[in-house]
mmCIF file of C-alpha atoms and ligand atoms in Angstrom:
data_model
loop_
_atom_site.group_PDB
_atom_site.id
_atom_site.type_symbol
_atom_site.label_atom_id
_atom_site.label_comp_id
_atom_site.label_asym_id
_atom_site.label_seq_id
_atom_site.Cartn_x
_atom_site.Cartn_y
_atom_site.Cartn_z
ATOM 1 C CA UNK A 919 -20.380 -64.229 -8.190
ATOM 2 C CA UNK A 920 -21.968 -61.619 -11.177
ATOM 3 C CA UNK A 921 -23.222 -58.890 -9.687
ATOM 4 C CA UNK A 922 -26.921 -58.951 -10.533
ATOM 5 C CA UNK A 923 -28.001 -56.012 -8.802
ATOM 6 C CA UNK A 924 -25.894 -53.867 -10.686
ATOM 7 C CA UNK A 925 -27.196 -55.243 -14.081
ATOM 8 C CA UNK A 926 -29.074 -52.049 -14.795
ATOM 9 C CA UNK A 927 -27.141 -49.373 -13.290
ATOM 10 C CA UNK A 928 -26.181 -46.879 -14.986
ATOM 11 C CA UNK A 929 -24.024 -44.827 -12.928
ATOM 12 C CA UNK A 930 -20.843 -42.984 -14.486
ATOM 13 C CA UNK A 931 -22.296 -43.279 -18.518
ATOM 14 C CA UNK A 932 -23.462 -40.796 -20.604
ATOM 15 C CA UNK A 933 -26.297 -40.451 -22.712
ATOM 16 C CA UNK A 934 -27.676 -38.796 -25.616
ATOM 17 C CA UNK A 935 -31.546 -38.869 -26.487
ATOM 18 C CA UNK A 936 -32.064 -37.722 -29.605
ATOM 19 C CA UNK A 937 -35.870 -36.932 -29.586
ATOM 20 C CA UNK A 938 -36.013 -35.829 -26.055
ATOM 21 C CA UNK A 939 -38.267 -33.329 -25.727
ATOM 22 C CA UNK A 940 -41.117 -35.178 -26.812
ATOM 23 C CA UNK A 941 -43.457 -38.938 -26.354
ATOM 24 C CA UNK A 942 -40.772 -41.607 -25.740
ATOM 25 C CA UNK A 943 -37.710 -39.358 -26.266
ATOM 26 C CA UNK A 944 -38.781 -37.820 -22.980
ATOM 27 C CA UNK A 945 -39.704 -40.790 -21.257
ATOM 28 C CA UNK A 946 -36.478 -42.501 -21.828
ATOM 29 C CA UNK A 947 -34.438 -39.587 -20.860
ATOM 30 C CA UNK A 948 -36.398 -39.428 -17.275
ATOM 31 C CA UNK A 949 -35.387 -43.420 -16.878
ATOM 32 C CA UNK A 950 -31.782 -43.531 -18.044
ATOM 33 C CA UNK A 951 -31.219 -40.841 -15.458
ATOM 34 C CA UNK A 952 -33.269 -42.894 -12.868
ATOM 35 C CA UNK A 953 -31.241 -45.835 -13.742
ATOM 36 C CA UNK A 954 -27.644 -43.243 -13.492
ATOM 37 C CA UNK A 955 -27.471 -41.652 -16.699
ATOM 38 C CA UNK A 956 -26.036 -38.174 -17.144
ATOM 39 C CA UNK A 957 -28.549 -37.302 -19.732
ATOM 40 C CA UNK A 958 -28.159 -34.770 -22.865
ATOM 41 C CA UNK A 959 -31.692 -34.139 -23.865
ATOM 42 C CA UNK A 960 -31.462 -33.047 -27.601
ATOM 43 C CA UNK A 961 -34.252 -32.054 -29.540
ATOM 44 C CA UNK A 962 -34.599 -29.737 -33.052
ATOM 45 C CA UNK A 963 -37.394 -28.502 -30.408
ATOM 46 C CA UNK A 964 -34.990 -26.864 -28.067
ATOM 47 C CA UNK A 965 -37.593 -25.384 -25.431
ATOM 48 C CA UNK A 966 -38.990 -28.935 -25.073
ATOM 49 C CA UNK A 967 -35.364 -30.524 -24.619
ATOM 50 C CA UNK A 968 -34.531 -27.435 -21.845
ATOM 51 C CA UNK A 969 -38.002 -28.766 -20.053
ATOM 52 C CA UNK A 970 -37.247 -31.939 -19.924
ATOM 53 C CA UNK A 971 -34.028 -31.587 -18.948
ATOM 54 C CA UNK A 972 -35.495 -28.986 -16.078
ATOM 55 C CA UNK A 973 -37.581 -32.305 -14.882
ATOM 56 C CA UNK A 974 -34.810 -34.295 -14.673
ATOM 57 C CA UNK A 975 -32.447 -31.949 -12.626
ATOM 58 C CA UNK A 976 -35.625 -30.935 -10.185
ATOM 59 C CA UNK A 977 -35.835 -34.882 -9.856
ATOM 60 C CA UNK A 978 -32.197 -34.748 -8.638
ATOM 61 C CA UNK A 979 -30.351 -36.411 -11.348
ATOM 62 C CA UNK A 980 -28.187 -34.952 -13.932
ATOM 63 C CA UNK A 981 -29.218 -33.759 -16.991
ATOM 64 C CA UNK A 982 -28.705 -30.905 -19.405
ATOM 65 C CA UNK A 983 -29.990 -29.895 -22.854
ATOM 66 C CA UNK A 984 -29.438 -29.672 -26.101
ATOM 67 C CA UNK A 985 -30.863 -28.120 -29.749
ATOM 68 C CA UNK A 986 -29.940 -30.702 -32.147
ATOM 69 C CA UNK A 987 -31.838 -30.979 -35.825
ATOM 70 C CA UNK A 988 -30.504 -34.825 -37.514
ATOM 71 C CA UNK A 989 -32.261 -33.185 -40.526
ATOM 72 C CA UNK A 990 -28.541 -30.925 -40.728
ATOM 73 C CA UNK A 991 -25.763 -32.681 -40.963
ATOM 74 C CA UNK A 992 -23.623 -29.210 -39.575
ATOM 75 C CA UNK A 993 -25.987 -29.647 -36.328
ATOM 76 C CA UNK A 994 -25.324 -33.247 -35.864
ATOM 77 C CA UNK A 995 -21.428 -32.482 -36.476
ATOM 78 C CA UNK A 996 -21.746 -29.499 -33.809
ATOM 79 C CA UNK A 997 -22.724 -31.777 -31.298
ATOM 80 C CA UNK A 998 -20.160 -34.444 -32.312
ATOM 81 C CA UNK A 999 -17.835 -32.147 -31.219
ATOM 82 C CA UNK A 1000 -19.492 -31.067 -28.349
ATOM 83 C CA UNK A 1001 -20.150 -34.185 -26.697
ATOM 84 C CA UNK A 1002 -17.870 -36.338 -28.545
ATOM 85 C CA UNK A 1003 -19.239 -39.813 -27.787
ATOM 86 C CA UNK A 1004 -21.579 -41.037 -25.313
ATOM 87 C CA UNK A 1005 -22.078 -44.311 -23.865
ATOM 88 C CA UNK A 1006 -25.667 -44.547 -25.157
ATOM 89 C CA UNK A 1007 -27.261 -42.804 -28.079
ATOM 90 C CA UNK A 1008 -30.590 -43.201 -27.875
ATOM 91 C CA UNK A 1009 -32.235 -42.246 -31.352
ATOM 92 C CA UNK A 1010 -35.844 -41.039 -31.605
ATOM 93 C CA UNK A 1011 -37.535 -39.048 -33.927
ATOM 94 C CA UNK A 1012 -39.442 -39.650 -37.045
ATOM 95 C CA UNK A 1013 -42.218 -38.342 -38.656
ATOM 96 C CA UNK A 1014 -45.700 -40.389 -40.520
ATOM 97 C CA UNK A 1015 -47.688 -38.745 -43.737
ATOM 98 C CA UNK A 1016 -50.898 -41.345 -43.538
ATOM 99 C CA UNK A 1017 -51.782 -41.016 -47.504
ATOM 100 C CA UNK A 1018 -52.377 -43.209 -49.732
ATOM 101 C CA UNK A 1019 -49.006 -44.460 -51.505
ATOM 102 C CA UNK A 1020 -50.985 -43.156 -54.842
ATOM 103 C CA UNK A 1021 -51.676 -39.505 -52.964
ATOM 104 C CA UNK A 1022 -48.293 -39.051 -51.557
ATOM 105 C CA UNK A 1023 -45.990 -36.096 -53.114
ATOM 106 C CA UNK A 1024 -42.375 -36.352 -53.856
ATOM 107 C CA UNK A 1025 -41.982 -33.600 -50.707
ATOM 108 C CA UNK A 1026 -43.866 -35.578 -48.406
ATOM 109 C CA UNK A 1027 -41.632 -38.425 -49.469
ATOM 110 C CA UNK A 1028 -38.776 -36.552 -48.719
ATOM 111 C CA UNK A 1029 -39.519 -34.826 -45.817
ATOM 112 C CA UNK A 1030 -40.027 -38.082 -44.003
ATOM 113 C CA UNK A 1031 -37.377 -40.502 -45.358
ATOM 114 C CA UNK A 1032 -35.077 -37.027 -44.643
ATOM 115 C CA UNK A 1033 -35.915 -37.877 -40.731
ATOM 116 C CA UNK A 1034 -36.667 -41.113 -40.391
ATOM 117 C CA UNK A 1035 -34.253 -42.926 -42.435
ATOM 118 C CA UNK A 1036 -31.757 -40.449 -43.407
ATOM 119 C CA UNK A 1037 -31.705 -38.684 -40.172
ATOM 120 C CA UNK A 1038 -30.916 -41.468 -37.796
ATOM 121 C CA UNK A 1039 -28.659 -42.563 -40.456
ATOM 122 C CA UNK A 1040 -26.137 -39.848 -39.374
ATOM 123 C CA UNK A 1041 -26.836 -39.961 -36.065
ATOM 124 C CA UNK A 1042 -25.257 -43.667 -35.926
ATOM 125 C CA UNK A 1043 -22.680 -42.919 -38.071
ATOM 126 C CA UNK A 1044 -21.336 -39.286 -36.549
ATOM 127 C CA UNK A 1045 -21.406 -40.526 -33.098
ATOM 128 C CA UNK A 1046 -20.809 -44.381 -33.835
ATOM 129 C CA UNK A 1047 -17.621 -43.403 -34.983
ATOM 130 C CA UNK A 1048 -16.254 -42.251 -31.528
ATOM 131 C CA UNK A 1049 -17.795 -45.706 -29.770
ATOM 132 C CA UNK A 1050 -15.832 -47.642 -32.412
ATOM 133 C CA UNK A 1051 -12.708 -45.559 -31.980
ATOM 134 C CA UNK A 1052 -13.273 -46.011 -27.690
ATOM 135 C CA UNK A 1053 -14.321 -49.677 -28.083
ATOM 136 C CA UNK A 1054 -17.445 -49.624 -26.480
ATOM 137 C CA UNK A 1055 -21.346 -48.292 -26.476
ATOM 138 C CA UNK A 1056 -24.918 -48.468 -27.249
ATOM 139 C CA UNK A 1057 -26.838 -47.386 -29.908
ATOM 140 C CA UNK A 1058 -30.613 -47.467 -29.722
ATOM 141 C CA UNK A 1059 -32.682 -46.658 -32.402
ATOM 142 C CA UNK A 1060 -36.523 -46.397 -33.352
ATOM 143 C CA UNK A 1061 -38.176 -48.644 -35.487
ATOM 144 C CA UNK A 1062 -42.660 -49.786 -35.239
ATOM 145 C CA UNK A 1063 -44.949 -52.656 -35.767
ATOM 146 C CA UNK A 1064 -44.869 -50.849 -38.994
ATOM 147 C CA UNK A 1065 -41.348 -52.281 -40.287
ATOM 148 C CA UNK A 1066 -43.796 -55.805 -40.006
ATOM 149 C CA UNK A 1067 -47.555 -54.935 -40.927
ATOM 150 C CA UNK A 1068 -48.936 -52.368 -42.283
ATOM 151 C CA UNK A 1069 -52.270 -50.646 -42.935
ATOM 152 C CA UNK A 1070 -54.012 -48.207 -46.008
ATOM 153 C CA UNK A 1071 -51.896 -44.711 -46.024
ATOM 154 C CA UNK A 1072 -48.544 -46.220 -44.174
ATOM 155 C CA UNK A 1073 -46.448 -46.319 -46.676
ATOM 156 C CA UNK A 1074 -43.565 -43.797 -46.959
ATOM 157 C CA UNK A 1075 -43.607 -44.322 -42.790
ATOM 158 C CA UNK A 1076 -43.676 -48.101 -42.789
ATOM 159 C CA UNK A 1077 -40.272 -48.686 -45.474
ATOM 160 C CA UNK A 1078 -38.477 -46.352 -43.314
ATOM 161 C CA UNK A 1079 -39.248 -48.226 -40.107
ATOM 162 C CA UNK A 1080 -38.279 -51.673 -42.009
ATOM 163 C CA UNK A 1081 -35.164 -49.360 -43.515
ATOM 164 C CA UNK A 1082 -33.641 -48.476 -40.296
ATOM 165 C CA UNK A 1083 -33.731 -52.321 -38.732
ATOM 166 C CA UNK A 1084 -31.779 -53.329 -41.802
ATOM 167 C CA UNK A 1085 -29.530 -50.230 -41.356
ATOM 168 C CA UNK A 1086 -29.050 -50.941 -37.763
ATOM 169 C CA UNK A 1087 -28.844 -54.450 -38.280
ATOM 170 C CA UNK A 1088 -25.554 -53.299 -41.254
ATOM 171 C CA UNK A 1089 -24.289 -51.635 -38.151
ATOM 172 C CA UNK A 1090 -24.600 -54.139 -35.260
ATOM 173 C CA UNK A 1091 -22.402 -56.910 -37.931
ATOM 174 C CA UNK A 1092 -19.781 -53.755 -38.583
ATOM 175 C CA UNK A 1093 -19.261 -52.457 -34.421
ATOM 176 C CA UNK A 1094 -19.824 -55.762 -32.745
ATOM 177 C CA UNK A 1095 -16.013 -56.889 -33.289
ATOM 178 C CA UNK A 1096 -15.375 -52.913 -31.717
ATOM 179 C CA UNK A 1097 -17.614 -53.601 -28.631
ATOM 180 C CA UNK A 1098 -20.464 -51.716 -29.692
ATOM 181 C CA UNK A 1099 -23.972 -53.351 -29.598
ATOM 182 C CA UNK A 1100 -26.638 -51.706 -31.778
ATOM 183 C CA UNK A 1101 -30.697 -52.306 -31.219
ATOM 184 C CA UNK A 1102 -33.916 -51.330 -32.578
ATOM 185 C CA UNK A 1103 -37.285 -51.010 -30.531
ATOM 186 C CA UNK A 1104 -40.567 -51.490 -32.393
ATOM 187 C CA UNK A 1105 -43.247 -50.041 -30.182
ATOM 188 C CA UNK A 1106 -46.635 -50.492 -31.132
ATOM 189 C CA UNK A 1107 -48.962 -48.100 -30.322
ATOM 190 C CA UNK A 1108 -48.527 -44.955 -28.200
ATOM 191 C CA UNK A 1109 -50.237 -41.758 -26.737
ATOM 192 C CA UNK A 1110 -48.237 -39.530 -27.818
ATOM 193 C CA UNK A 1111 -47.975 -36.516 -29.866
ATOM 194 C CA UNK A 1112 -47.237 -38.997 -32.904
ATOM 195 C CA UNK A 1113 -50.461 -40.368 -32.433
ATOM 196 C CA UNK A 1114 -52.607 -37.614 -31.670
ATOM 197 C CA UNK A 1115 -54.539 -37.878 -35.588
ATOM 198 C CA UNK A 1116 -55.533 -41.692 -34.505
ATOM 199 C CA UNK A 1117 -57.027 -40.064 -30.643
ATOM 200 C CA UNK A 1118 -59.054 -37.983 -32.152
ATOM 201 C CA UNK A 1119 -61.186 -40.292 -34.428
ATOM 202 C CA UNK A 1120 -62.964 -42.686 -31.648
ATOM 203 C CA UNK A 1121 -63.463 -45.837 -34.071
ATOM 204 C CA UNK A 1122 -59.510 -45.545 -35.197
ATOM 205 C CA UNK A 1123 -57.946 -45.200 -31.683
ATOM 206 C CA UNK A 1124 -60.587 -48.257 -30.699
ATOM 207 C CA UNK A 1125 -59.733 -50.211 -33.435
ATOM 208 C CA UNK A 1126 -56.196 -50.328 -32.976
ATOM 209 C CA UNK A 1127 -56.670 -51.084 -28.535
ATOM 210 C CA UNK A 1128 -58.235 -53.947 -29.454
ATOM 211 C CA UNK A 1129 -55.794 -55.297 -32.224
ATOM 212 C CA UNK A 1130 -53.483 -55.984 -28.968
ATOM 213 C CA UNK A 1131 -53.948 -59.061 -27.280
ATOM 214 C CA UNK A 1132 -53.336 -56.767 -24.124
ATOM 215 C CA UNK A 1133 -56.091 -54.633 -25.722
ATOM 216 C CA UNK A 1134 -54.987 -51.202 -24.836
ATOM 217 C CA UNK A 1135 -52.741 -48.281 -25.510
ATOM 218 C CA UNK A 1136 -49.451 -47.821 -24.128
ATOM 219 C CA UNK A 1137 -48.278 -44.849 -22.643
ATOM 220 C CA UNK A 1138 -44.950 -43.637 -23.212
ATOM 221 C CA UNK A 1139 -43.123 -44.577 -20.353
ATOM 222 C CA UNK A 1140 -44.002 -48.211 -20.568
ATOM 223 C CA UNK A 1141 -41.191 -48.303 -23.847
ATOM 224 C CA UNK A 1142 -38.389 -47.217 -20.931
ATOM 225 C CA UNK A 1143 -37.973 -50.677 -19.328
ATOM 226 C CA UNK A 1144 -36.689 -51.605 -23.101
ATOM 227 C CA UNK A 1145 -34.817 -48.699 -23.262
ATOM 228 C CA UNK A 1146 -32.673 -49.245 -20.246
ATOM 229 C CA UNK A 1147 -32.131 -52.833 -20.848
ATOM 230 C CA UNK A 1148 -30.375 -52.243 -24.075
ATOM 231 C CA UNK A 1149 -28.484 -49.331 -22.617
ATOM 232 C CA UNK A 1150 -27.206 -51.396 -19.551
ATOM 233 C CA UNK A 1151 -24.989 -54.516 -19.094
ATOM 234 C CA UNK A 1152 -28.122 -56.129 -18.687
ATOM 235 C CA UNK A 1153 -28.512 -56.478 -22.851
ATOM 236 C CA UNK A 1154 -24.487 -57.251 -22.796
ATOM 237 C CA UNK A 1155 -24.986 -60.110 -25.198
ATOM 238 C CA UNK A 1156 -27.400 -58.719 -27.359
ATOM 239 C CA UNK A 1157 -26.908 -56.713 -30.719
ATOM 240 C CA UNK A 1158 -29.065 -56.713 -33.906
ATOM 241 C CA UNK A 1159 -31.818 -57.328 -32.284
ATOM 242 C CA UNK A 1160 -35.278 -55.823 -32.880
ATOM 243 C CA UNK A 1161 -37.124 -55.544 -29.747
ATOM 244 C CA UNK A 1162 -40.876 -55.679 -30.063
ATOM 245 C CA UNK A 1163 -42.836 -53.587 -27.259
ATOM 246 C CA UNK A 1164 -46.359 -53.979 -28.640
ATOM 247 C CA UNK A 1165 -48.954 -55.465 -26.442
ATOM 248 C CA UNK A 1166 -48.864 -58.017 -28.647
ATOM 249 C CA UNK A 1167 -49.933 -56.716 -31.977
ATOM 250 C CA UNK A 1168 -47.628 -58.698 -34.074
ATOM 251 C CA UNK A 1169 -48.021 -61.829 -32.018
ATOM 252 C CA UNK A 1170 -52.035 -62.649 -33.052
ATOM 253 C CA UNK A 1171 -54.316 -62.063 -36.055
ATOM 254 C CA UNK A 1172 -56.265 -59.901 -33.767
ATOM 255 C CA UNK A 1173 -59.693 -60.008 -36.361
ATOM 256 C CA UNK A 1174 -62.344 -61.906 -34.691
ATOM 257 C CA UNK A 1175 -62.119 -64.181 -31.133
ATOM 258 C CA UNK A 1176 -63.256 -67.532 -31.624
ATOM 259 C CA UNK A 1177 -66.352 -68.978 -29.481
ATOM 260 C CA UNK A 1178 -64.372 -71.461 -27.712
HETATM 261 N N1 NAD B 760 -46.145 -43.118 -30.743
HETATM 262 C C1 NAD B 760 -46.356 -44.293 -31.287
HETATM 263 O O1 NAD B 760 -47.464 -44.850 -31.230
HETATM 264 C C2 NAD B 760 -45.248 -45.026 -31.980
HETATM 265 C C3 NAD B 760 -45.516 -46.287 -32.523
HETATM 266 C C4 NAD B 760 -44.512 -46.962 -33.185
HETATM 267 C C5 NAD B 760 -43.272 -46.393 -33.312
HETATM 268 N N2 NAD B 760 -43.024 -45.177 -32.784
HETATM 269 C C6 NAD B 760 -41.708 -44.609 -32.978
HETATM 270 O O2 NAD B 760 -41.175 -44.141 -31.763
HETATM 271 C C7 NAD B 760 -40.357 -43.001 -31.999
HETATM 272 C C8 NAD B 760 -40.729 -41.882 -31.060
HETATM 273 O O3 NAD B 760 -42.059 -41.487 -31.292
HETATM 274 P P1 NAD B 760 -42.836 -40.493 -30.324
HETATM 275 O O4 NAD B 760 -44.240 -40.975 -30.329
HETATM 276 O O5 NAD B 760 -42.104 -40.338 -29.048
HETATM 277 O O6 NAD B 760 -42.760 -39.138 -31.182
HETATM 278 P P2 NAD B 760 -43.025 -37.613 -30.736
HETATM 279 O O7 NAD B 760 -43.593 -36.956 -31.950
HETATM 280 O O8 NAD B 760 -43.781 -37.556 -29.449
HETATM 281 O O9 NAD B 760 -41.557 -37.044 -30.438
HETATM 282 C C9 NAD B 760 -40.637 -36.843 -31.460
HETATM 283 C C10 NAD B 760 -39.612 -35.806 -31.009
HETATM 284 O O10 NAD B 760 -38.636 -35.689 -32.049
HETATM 285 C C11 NAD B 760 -38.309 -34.329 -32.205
HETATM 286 N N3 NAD B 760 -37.798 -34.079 -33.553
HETATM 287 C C12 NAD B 760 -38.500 -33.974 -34.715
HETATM 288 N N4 NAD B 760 -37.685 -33.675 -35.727
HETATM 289 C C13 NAD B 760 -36.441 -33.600 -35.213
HETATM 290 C C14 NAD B 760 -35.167 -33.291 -35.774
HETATM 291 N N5 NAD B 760 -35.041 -32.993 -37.074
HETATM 292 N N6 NAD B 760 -34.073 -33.304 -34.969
HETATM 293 C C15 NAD B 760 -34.206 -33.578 -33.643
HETATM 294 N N7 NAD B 760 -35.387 -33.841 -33.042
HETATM 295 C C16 NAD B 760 -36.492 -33.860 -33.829
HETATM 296 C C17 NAD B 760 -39.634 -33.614 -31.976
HETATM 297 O O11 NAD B 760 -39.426 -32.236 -31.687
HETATM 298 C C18 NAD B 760 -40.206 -34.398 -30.806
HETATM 299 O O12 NAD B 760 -39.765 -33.865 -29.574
HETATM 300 C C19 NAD B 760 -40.514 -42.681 -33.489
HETATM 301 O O13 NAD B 760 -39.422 -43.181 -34.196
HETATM 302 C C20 NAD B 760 -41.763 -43.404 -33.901
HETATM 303 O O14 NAD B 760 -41.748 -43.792 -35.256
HETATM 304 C C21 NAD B 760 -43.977 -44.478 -32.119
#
């Protein structure tokens, strides 16, 4: 009989949270070590990744931190070889410029295709090589709502987020023969420091509650539940996917409730 109880656990794997120190990088590294985990919390941030890693160890699970910058490829290559290849990579980080496409300089295109696209770009690749090589692993990576709607002054932010669920997609068809299962989550909206320009204007942060059907924000540790799934065996069969956590943003038109 499968072992259903067990479908989450994960005790004896590593993991890598890229992102860590921060939003849903830190949430995710508090419920992969919940779930098991040992966790390396990594973050360009590296006071942020020690804290959270502090948290986890003072909850009694294992984790440990890192300084790690995907924006330098000698950074992500030092912790290649330091950690060689986990069992789950868990990729966060990106950046958003809201401007207006016409308003947008060639350094503010940079600087955030540099991180969001380019940056988790050689995360997969420097420590998807070692899963290959092993035959087995997880990669996680973020994508939005954004990669499927978008709004006025999105644009850099929201080809990135479509970008990487091609990218990961390229790489789920390439590892799957090798036993490696790759995955995109597309939150939609979350408190976190990300999001802190939408809190602070009433009408925007309103506005975008009620485009969910659940009509709300989410906080960060409701995108953990996704997180862990596609770490464990519980996502065994599942690769390519892109895994909406939204409240329902993408499901309804969201403009105007009928009198029924
Ligand atoms: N917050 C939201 O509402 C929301 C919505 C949709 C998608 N997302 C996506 O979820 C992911 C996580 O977002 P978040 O809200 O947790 O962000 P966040 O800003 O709270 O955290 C990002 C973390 O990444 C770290 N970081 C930045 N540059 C780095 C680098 N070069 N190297 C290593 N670490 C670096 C930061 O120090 C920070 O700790 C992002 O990809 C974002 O696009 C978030």
């Amino acid at each position: 009989m499968f072992d259903y109880r067990s479908m989450f656990d994960l005790s004896g794997k590593s993991a890598l949270v890229v992102g860590a120190g921060s939003g849903i990088g830190r949430a995710g590294s508090h419920g992969l070590s919940a779930f098991g985990a040992e966790v390396i919390c990594a973050d360009v941030n590296a006071e942020n990744a020690q804290r959270t890693a502090q948290e986890i160890e003072a909850e009694g699970y294992k984790g440990q931190a890192l300084e790690l910058d995907m924006c330098d490829p000698s950074s992500v290559r030092a912790a290649v070889e330091l950690i060689e290849s986990p069992d789950v990579l868990v990729a966060t980080p990106s950046i958003n410029v809201r401007k207006p496409l016409l308003e947008i300089t060639d350094e503010e295109f940079d600087r955030v295709v540099e991180l969001n696209l380019k940056g988790t770009f050689r995360l997969i690749r420097d420590f998807g090589r070692g899963m290959a090589e092993r035959g087995s692993g997880s990669i996680i990576a973020f994508s939005s709502i954004r990669a499927q709607t978008v709004e006025p002054g999105q644009g850099i932010y929201a080809a990135t987020k479509a970008g990487v669920v091609q990218m990961l997609r390229a790489l789920a068809a390439e590892l799957g023969e090798r036993g490696v299962r790759v995955n995109a989550i597309a939150p939609g909206i979350v408190e976190t420091p990300l999001t802190n320009q939408i809190k602070n204007i009433p009408q925007w942060y309103e506005a975008y509650a009620q485009k969910t059907i659940l009509g709300r924000w989410s906080e960060a540790h409701e995108l953990v539940g996704a997180i862990v799934y596609l770490a464990s065996d519980a996502s065994s069969y599942v690769t390519g996917s892109l895994m909406l956590v939204d409240g329902g943003w993408t499901a309804a038109d969201g403009r105007y409730i009928p009198p029924l």
